[in-house]
Short mmCIF file of C-alpha atoms and ligand atoms in Angstrom, two decimals:
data_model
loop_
_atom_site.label_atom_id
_atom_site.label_comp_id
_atom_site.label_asym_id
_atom_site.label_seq_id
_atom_site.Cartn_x
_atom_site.Cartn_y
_atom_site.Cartn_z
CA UNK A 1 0.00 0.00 0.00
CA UNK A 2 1.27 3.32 -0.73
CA UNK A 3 1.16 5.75 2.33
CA UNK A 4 2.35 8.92 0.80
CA UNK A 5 -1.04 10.10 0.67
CA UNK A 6 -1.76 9.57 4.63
CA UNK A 7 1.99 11.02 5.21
CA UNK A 8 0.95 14.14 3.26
CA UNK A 9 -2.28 14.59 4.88
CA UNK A 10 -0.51 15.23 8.32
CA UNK A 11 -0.64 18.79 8.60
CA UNK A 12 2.31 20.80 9.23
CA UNK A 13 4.17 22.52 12.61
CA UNK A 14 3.66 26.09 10.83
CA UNK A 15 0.17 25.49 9.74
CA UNK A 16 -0.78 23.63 13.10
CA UNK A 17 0.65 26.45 15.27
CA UNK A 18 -1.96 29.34 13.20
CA UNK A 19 -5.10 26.51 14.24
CA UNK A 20 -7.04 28.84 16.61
CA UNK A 21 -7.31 26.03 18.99
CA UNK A 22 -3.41 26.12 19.41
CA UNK A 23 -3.43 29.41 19.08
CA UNK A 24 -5.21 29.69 22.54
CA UNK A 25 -3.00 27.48 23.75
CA UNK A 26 0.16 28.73 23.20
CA UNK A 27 -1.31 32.02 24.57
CA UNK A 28 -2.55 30.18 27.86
CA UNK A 29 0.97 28.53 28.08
CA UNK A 30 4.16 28.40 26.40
CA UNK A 31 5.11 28.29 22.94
CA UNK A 32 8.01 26.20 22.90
CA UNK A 33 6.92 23.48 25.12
CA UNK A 34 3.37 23.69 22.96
CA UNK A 35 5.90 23.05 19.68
CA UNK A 36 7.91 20.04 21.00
CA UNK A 37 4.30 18.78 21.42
CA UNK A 38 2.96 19.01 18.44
CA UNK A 39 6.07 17.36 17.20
CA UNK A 40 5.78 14.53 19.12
CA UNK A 41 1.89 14.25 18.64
CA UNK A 42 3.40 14.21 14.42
CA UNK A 43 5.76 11.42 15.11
CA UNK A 44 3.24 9.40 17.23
CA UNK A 45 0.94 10.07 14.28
CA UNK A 46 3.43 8.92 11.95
CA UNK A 47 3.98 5.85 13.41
CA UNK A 48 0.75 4.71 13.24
CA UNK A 49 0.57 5.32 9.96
CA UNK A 50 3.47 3.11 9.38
CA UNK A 51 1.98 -0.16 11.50
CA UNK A 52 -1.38 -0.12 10.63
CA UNK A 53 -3.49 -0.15 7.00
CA UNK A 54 -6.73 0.24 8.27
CA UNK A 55 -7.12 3.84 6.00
CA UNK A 56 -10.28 4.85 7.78
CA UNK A 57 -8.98 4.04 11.25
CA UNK A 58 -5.84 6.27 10.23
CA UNK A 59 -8.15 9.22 8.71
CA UNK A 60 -9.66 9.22 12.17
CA UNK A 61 -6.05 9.07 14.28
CA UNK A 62 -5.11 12.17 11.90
CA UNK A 63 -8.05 14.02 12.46
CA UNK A 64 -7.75 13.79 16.35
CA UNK A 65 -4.40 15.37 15.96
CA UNK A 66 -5.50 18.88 17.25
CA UNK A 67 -7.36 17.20 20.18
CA UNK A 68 -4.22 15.31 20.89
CA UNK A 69 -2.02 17.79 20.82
CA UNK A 70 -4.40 19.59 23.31
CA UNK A 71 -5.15 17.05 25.50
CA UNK A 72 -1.17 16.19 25.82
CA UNK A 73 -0.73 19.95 26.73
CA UNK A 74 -3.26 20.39 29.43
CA UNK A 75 -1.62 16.95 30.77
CA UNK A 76 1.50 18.13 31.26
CA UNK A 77 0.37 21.59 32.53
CA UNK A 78 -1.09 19.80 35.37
CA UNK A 79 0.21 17.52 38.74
CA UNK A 80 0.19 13.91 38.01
CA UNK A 81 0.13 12.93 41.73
CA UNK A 82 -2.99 13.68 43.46
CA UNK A 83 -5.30 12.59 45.71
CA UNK A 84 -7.10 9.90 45.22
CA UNK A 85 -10.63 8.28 47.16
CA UNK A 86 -9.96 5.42 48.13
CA UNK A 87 -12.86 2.90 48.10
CA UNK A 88 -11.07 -0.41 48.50
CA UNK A 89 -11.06 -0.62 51.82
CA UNK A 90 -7.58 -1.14 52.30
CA UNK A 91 -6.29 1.44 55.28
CA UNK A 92 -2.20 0.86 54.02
CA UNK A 93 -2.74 0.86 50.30
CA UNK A 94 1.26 0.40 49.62
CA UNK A 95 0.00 1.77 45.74
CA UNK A 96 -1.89 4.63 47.16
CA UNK A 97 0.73 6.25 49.55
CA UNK A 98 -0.04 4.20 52.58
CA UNK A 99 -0.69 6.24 55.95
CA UNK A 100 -2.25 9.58 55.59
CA UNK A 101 -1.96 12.60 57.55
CA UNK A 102 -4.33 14.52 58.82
CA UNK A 103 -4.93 18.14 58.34
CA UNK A 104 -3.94 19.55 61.55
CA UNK A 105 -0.01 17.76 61.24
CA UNK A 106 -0.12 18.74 56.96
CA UNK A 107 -1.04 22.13 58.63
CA UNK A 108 2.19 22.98 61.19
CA UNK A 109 4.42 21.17 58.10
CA UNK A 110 3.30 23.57 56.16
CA UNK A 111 4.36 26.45 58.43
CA UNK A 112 7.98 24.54 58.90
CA UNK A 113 9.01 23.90 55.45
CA UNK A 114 7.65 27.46 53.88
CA UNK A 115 9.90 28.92 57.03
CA UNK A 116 13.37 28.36 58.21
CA UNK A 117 13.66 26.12 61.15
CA UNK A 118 15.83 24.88 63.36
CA UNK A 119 16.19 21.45 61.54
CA UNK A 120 19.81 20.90 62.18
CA UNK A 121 20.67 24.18 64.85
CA UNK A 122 20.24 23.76 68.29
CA UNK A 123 18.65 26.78 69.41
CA UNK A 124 19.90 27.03 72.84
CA UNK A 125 23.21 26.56 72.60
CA UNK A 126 23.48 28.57 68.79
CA UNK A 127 25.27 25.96 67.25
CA UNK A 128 24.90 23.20 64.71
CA UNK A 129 22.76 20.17 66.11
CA UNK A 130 21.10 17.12 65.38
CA UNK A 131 17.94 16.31 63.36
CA UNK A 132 16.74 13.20 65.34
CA UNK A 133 17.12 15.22 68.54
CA UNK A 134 13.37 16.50 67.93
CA UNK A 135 11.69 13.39 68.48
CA UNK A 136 14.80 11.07 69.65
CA UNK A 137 13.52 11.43 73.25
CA UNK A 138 10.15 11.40 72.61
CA UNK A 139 10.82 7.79 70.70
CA UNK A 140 12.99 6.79 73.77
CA UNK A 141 9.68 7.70 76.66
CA UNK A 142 7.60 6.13 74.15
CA UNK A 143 9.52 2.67 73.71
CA UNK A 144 11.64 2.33 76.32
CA UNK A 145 14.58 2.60 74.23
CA UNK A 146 17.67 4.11 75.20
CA UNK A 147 18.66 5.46 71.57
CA UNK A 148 16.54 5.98 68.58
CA UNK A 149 17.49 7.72 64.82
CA UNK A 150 15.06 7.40 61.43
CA UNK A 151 16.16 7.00 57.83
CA UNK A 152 14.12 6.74 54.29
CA UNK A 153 12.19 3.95 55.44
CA UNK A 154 12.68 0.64 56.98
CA UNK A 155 14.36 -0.94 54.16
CA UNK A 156 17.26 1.05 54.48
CA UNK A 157 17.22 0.95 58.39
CA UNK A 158 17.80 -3.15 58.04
CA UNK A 159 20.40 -2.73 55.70
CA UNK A 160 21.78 0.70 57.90
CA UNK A 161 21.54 -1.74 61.36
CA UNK A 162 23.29 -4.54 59.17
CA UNK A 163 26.17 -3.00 58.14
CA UNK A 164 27.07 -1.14 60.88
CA UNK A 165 26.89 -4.26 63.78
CA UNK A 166 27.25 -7.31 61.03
CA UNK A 167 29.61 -5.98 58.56
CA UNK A 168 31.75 -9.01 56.95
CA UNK A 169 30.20 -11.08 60.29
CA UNK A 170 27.38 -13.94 60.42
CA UNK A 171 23.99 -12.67 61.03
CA UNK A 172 21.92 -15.95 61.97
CA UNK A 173 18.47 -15.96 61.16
CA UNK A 174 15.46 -18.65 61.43
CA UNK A 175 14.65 -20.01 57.97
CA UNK A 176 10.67 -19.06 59.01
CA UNK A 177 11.90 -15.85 58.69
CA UNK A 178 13.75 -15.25 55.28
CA UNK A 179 10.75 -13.39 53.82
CA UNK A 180 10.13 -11.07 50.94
CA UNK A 181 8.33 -8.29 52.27
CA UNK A 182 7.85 -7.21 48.50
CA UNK A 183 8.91 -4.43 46.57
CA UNK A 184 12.40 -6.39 46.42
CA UNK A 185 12.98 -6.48 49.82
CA UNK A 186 14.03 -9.86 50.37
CA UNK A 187 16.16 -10.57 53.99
CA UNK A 188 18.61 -12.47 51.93
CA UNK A 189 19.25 -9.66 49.44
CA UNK A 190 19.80 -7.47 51.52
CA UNK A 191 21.92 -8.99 53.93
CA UNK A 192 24.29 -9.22 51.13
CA UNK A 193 23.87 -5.79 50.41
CA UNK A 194 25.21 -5.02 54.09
CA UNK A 195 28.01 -7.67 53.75
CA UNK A 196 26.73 -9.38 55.98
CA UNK A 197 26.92 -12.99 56.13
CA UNK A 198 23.59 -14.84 56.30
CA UNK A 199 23.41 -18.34 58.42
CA UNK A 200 20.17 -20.01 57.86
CA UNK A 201 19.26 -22.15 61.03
CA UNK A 202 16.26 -24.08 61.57
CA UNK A 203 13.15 -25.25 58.57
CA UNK A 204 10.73 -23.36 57.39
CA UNK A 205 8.16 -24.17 59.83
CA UNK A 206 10.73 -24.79 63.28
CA UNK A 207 13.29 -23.22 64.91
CA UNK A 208 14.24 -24.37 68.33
CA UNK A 209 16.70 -22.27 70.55
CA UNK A 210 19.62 -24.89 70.04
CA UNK A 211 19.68 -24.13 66.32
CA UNK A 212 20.64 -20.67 67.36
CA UNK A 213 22.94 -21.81 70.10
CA UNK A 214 24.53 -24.29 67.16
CA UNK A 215 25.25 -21.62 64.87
CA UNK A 216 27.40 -19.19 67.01
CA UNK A 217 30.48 -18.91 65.97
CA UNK A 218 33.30 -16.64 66.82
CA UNK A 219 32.52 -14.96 63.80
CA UNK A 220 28.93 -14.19 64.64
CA UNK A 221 28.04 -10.59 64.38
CA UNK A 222 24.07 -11.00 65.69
CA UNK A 223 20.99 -12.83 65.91
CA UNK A 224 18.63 -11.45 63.67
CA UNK A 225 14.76 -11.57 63.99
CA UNK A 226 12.03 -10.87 60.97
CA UNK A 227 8.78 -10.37 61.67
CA UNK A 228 6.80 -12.46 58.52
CA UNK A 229 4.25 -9.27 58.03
CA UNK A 230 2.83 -10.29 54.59
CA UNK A 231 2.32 -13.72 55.54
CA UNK A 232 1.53 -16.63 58.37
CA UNK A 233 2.43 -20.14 58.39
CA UNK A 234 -0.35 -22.42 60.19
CA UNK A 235 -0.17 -25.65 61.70
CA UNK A 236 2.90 -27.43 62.99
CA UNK A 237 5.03 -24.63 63.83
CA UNK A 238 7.42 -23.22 66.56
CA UNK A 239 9.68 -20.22 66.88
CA UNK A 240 11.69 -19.03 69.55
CA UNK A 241 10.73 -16.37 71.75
CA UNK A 242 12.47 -13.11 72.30
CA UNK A 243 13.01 -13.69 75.59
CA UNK A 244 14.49 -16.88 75.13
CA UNK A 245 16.86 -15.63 72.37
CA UNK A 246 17.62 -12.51 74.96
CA UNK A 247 19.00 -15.44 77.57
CA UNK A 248 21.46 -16.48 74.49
CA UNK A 249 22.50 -13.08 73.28
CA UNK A 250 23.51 -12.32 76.72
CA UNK A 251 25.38 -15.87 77.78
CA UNK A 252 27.19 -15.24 74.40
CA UNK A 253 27.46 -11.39 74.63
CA UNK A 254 26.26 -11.07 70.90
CA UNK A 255 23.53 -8.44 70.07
CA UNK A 256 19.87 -9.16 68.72
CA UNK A 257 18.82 -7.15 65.85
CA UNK A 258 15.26 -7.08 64.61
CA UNK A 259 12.83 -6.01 62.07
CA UNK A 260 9.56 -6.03 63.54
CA UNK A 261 7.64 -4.28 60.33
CA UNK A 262 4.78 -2.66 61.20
CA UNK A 263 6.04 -0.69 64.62
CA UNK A 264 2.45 -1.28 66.19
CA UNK A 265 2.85 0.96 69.54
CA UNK A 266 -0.28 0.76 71.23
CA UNK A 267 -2.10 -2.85 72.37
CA UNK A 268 -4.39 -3.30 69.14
CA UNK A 269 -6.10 -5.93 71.20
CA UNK A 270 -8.12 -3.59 72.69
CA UNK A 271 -9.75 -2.51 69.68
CA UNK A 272 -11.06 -5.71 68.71
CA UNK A 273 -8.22 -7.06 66.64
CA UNK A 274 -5.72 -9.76 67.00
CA UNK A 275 -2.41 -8.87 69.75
CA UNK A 276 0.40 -7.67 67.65
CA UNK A 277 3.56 -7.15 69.23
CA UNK A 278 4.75 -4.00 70.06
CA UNK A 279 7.83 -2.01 69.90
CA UNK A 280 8.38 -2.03 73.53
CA UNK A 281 7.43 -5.61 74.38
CA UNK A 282 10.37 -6.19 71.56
CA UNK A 283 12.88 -3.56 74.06
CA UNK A 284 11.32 -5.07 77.11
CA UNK A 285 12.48 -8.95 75.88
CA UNK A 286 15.92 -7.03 75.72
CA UNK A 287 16.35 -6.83 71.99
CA UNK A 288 19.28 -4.23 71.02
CA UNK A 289 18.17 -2.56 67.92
CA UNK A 290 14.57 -2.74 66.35
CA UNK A 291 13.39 -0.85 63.57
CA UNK A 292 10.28 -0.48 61.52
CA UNK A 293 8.40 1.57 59.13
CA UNK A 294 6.64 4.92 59.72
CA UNK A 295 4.08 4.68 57.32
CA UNK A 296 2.45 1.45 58.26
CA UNK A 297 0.49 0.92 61.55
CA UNK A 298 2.37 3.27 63.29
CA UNK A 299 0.45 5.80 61.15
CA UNK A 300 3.03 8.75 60.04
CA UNK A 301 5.09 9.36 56.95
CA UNK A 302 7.55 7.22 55.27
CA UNK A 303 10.61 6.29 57.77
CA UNK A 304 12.49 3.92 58.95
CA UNK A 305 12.82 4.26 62.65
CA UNK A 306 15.10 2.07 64.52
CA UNK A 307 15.70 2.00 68.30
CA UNK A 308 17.67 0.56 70.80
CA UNK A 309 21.01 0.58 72.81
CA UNK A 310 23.09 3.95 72.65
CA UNK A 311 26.46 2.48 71.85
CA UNK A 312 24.73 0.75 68.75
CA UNK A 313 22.29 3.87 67.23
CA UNK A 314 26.16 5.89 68.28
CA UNK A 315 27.96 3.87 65.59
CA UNK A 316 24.92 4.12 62.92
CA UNK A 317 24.65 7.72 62.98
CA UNK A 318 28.56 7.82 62.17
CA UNK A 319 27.97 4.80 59.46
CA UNK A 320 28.63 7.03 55.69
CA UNK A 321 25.09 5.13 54.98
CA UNK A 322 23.11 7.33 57.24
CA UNK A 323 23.96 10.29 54.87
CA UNK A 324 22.90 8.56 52.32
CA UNK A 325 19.80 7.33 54.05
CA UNK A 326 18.83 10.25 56.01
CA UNK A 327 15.25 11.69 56.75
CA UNK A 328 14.66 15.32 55.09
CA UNK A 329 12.80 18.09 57.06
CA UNK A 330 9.23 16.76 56.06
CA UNK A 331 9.99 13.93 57.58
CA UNK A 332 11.54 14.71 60.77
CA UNK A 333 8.22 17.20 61.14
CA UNK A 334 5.50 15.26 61.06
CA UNK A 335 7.75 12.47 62.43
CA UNK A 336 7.83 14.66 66.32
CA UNK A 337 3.85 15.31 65.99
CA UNK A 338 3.13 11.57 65.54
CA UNK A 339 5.43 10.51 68.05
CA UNK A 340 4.04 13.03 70.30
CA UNK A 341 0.26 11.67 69.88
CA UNK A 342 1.10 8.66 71.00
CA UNK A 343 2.44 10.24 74.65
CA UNK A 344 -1.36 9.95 75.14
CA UNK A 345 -3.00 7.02 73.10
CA UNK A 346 -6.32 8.91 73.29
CA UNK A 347 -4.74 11.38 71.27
CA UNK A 348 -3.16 8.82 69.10
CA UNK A 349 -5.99 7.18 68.10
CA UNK A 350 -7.87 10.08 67.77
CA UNK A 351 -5.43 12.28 65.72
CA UNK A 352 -3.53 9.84 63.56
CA UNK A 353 -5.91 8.61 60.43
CA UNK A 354 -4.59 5.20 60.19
CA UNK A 355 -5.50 4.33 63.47
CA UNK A 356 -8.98 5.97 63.43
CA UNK A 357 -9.52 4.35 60.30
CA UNK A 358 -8.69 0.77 61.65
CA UNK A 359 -11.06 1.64 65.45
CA UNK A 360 -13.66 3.39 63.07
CA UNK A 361 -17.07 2.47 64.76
CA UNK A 362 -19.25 0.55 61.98
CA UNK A 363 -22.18 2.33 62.68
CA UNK A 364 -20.39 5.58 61.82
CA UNK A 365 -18.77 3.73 58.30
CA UNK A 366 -22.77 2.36 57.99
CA UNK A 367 -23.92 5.80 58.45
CA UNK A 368 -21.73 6.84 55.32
CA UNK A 369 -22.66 4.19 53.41
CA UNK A 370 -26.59 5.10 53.78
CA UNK A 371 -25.66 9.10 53.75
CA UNK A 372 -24.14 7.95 49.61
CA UNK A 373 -27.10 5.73 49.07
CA UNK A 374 -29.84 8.38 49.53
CA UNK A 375 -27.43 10.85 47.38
CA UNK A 376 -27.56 8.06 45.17
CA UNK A 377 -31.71 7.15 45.15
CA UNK A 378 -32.40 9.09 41.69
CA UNK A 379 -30.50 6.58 40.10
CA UNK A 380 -32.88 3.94 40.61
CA UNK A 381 -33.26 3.38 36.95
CA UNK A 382 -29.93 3.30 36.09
CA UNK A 383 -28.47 0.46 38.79
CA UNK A 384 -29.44 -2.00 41.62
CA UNK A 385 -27.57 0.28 44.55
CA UNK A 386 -26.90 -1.52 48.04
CA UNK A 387 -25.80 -1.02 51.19
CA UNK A 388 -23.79 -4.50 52.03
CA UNK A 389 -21.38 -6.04 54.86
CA UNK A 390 -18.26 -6.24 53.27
CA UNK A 391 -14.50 -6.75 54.93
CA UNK A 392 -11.73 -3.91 54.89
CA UNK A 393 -8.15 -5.42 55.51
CA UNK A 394 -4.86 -2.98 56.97
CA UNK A 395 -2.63 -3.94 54.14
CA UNK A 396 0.68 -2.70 53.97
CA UNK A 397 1.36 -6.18 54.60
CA UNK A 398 0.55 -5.56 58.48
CA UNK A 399 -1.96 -8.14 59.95
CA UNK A 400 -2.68 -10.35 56.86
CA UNK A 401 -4.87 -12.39 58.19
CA UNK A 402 -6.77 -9.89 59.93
CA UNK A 403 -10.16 -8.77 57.92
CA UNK A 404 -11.93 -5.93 60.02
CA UNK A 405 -15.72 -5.92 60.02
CA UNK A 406 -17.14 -3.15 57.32
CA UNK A 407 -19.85 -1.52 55.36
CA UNK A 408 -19.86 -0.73 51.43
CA UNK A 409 -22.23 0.54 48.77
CA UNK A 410 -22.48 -2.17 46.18
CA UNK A 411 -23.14 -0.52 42.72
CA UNK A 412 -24.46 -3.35 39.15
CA UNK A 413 -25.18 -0.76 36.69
CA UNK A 414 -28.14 -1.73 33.82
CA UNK A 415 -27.19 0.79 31.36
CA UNK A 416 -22.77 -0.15 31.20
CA UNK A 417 -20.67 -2.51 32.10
CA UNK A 418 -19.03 -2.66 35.83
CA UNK A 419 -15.79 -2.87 34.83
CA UNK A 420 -16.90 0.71 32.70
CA UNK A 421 -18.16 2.21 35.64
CA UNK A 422 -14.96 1.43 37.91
CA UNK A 423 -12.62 2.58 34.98
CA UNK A 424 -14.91 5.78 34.70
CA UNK A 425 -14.50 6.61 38.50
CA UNK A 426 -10.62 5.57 38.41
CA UNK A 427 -9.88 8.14 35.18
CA UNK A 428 -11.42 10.76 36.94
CA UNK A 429 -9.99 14.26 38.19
CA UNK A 430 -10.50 13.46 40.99
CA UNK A 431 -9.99 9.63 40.86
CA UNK A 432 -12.28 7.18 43.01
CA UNK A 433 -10.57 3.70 43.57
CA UNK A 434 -12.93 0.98 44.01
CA UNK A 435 -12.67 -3.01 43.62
CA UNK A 436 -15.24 -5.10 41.79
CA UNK A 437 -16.53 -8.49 43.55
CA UNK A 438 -18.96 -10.72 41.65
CA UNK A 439 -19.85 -8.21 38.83
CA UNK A 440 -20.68 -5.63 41.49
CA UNK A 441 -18.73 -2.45 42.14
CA UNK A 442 -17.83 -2.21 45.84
CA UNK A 443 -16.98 1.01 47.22
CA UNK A 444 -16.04 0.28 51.23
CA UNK A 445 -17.21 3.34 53.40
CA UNK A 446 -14.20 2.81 55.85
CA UNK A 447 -11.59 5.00 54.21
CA UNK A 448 -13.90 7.56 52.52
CA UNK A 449 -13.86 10.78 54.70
CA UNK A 450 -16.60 13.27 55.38
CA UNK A 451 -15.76 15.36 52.35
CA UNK A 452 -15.38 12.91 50.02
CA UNK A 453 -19.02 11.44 50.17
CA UNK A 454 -20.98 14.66 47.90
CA UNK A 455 -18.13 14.42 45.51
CA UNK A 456 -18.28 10.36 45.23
CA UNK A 457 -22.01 10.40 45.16
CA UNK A 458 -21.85 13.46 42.42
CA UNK A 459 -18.98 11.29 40.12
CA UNK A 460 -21.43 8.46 40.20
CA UNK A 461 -24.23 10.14 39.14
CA UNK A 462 -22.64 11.95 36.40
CA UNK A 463 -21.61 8.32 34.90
CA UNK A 464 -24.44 6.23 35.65
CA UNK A 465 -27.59 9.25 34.75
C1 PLP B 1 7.36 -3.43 55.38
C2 PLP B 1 8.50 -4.12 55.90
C3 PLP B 1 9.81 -3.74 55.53
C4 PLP B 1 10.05 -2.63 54.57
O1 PLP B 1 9.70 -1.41 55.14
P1 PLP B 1 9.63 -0.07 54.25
O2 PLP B 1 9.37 1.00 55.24
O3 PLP B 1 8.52 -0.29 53.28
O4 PLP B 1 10.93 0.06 53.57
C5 PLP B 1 10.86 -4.44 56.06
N1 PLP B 1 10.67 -5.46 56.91
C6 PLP B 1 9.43 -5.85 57.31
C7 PLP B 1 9.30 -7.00 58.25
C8 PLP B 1 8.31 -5.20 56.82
O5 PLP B 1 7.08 -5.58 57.20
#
């Protein structure tokens, strides 16, 4: 087939830029990001020409070349990353930023970061100081630690802990604990990445204490604990306890490192779900270093935290890593407010969103749900809407096994598909992310807040009317 013809029919940069709808755009923005647009737009064009022979298909491609070029323009003239209602349920949604903030901590970081501040300048003695010291002591009342510091996130504080108290030693761990947390975190990987030398003891399901004890060596740098987040092996099992594994470190006089994950401070018992360890049942068992992740359960933004004895957190703050690791001043902000909600756990649970999403009282998620339903009772026509029991889940992997009671609105339109209804809610402005369950759209109420319930009920009505 001869394409000259479709080739030709492209029409050119000069005669483009005089269209009057690029016209207005090049006034609205600017001209030479506008041209490097419509180039690209030409070559996109071109090279559909050149893989497909469908001629009417192409005729249509070339006439949408103006839209294109318009639609690619307001694109890049706006944020990519935005928020996002999230209607799955999931509190930690590890692909929709995990732990929140609320208002009143985005609030003072505002006020820090658009400021000076005394980030690395200790105020009372006018010299250069430290920026862990704003929440280091607050960490320490909180857990019982002696020492605490924070990097990127927790990823980096295993491999910071490794390499400054295991470098070119043995780290033993249990083979029940060599997990892949995901994201290519895998204990193995990066134990090499520390240089650390991994001994495996035990089987996948048992680990006795003498399979530590066996191990030891006189090249043995630490015991090292995991805590299996994402996942939980049932059945004929055993693991030895911290406190048990304290009595050996201390008979051998070799430290106990470990990664508990989620860094779960308060007794989630309480609250109607399963006991997870905490942070300071870890320090009280006489571990030396722990660390875990800020933005899990513990609720603030992305960190690593780890805590533990002074003359270890010493050496890691002098490790060359810790530059490379270290926390910026968002961070280290809303880092001291969390930390300093959880001096009172009333406050905590009451000021940090991940934990009042995971306490939320179902009548108060049921109340949503029937508050979006009556928004929703003109569409009668248009869709069988319900208001079901469904299950939300932490995520994050934190608790994996644990499903938390829950209400949804349960959405089979009769006029489009589901799957064209959640992709219409998803490519939004203002994007709605929902799951579908048996050809129904579910939208769970637990992680929708207050404000987002007029604009979720308006979205849905603008699709399905
Ligand atoms: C989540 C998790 C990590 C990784 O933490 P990030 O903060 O995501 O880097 C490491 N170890 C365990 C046990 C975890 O659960």
């Amino acid at each position: 087939m001869n394409k000259n013809i479709l080739y030709r029919n492209i029409p050119k940069v000069d005669v483009l830029l005089e269209n009057p709808q690029i016209v207005k755009l090049i006034e609205k923005y600017h001209r030479d990001v506008i041209v490097d647009i419509i180039r690209e737009e030409i070559n996109k064009l071109r090279t559909f020409i050149k893989e497909n022979d469908d001629i009417s298909l192409i005729e249509e491609k070339t006439s949408q070349l103006v839209e294109n070029i318009t639609k690619s323009t307001e694109k890049i003239y706006s944020y990519n990353l935005r928020k996002v209602i999230n209607g799955s349920g999931t509190i930690l949604h590890t692909n929709l930023g995990r732990a929140i903030i609320s208002k009143k901590h985005a609030n003072y970081l505002s006020e820090v970061v658009t400021n000076y501040s005394n980030l690395e300048y200790n105020l009372e003695e006018g010299k250069r100081g430290e920026r862990y010291s704003h929440f280091e002591k607050l960490i320490c009342k909180i857990t019982g630690a002696e020492a605490a510091m924070a990097v990127n996130n927790n990823a980096a504080a295993v491999m910071l802990v490794l390499s400054s108290m295991a470098k070119e030693k043995e780290v033993i761990v249990s083979r029940g604990e060599l997990v892949e947390i995901g994201g290519k975190f895998r204990i193995p990987d990066v134990m090499k990445s520390s240089n650390a030398h991994l001994v495996e003891v035990g089987t996948t399901n048992k680990t006795h204490l003498e399979d530590y004890s066996d191990a030891i060596t006189e090249n043995t740098g630490a015991l090292l604990k995991v805590h299996t987040s994402n996942f939980k092996i049932l059945g004929f099992t055993e693991s030895v306890s911290l406190e048990e594994l304290s009595k050996l470190s201390k008979e051998k006089d070799i430290p106990i490192i470990e990664d508990i994950g989620s860094g779960v401070l308060i007794d989630l018992s309480k609250y109607g779900l399963k006991y997870e360890p905490t942070v300071q049942d870890s320090i009280k068992a006489g571990v030396d270093v722990v660390s875990f992740s800020g933005d899990k359960l513990l609720g603030g933004p992305q960190a690593g935290i780890i805590v533990g004895k002074k003359k270890y957190i010493d050496k890691m703050k002098k490790n060359p890593l810790t530059r490379a690791f270290r926390i910026d001043k968002f961070t280290a902000t809303v880092l001291e407010m969390i930390f300093h909600e959880y001096l009172n756990e009333e406050n905590a649970i009451k000021n940090i969103p991940v934990l009042s999403l995971i306490t939320k009282d179902i009548k108060e998620i049921e109340e949503s749900a029937k508050k979006l339903y009556e928004k929703l009772s003109n569409l009668k026509d248009a869709a069988d809407i319900k208001v079901e029991d469904t299950l939300s889940q932490i995520g994050g992997g934190s608790l994996p096994t644990e499903k938390i009671k829950s209400k949804c609105i349960s959405i089979v339109p009769k006029n489009i598909s589901t799957t064209s209804l959640e992709e219409q809610l998803r490519l939004n402005e203002n994007p709605v992310v929902a799951r579908i369950s048996d050809d129904k759209l579910i939208i769970d109420m637990r992680c929708i807040l207050e404000d987002e319930i007029e604009i979720l009920a308006e979205k849905i009505i603008n699709i399905l009317k």
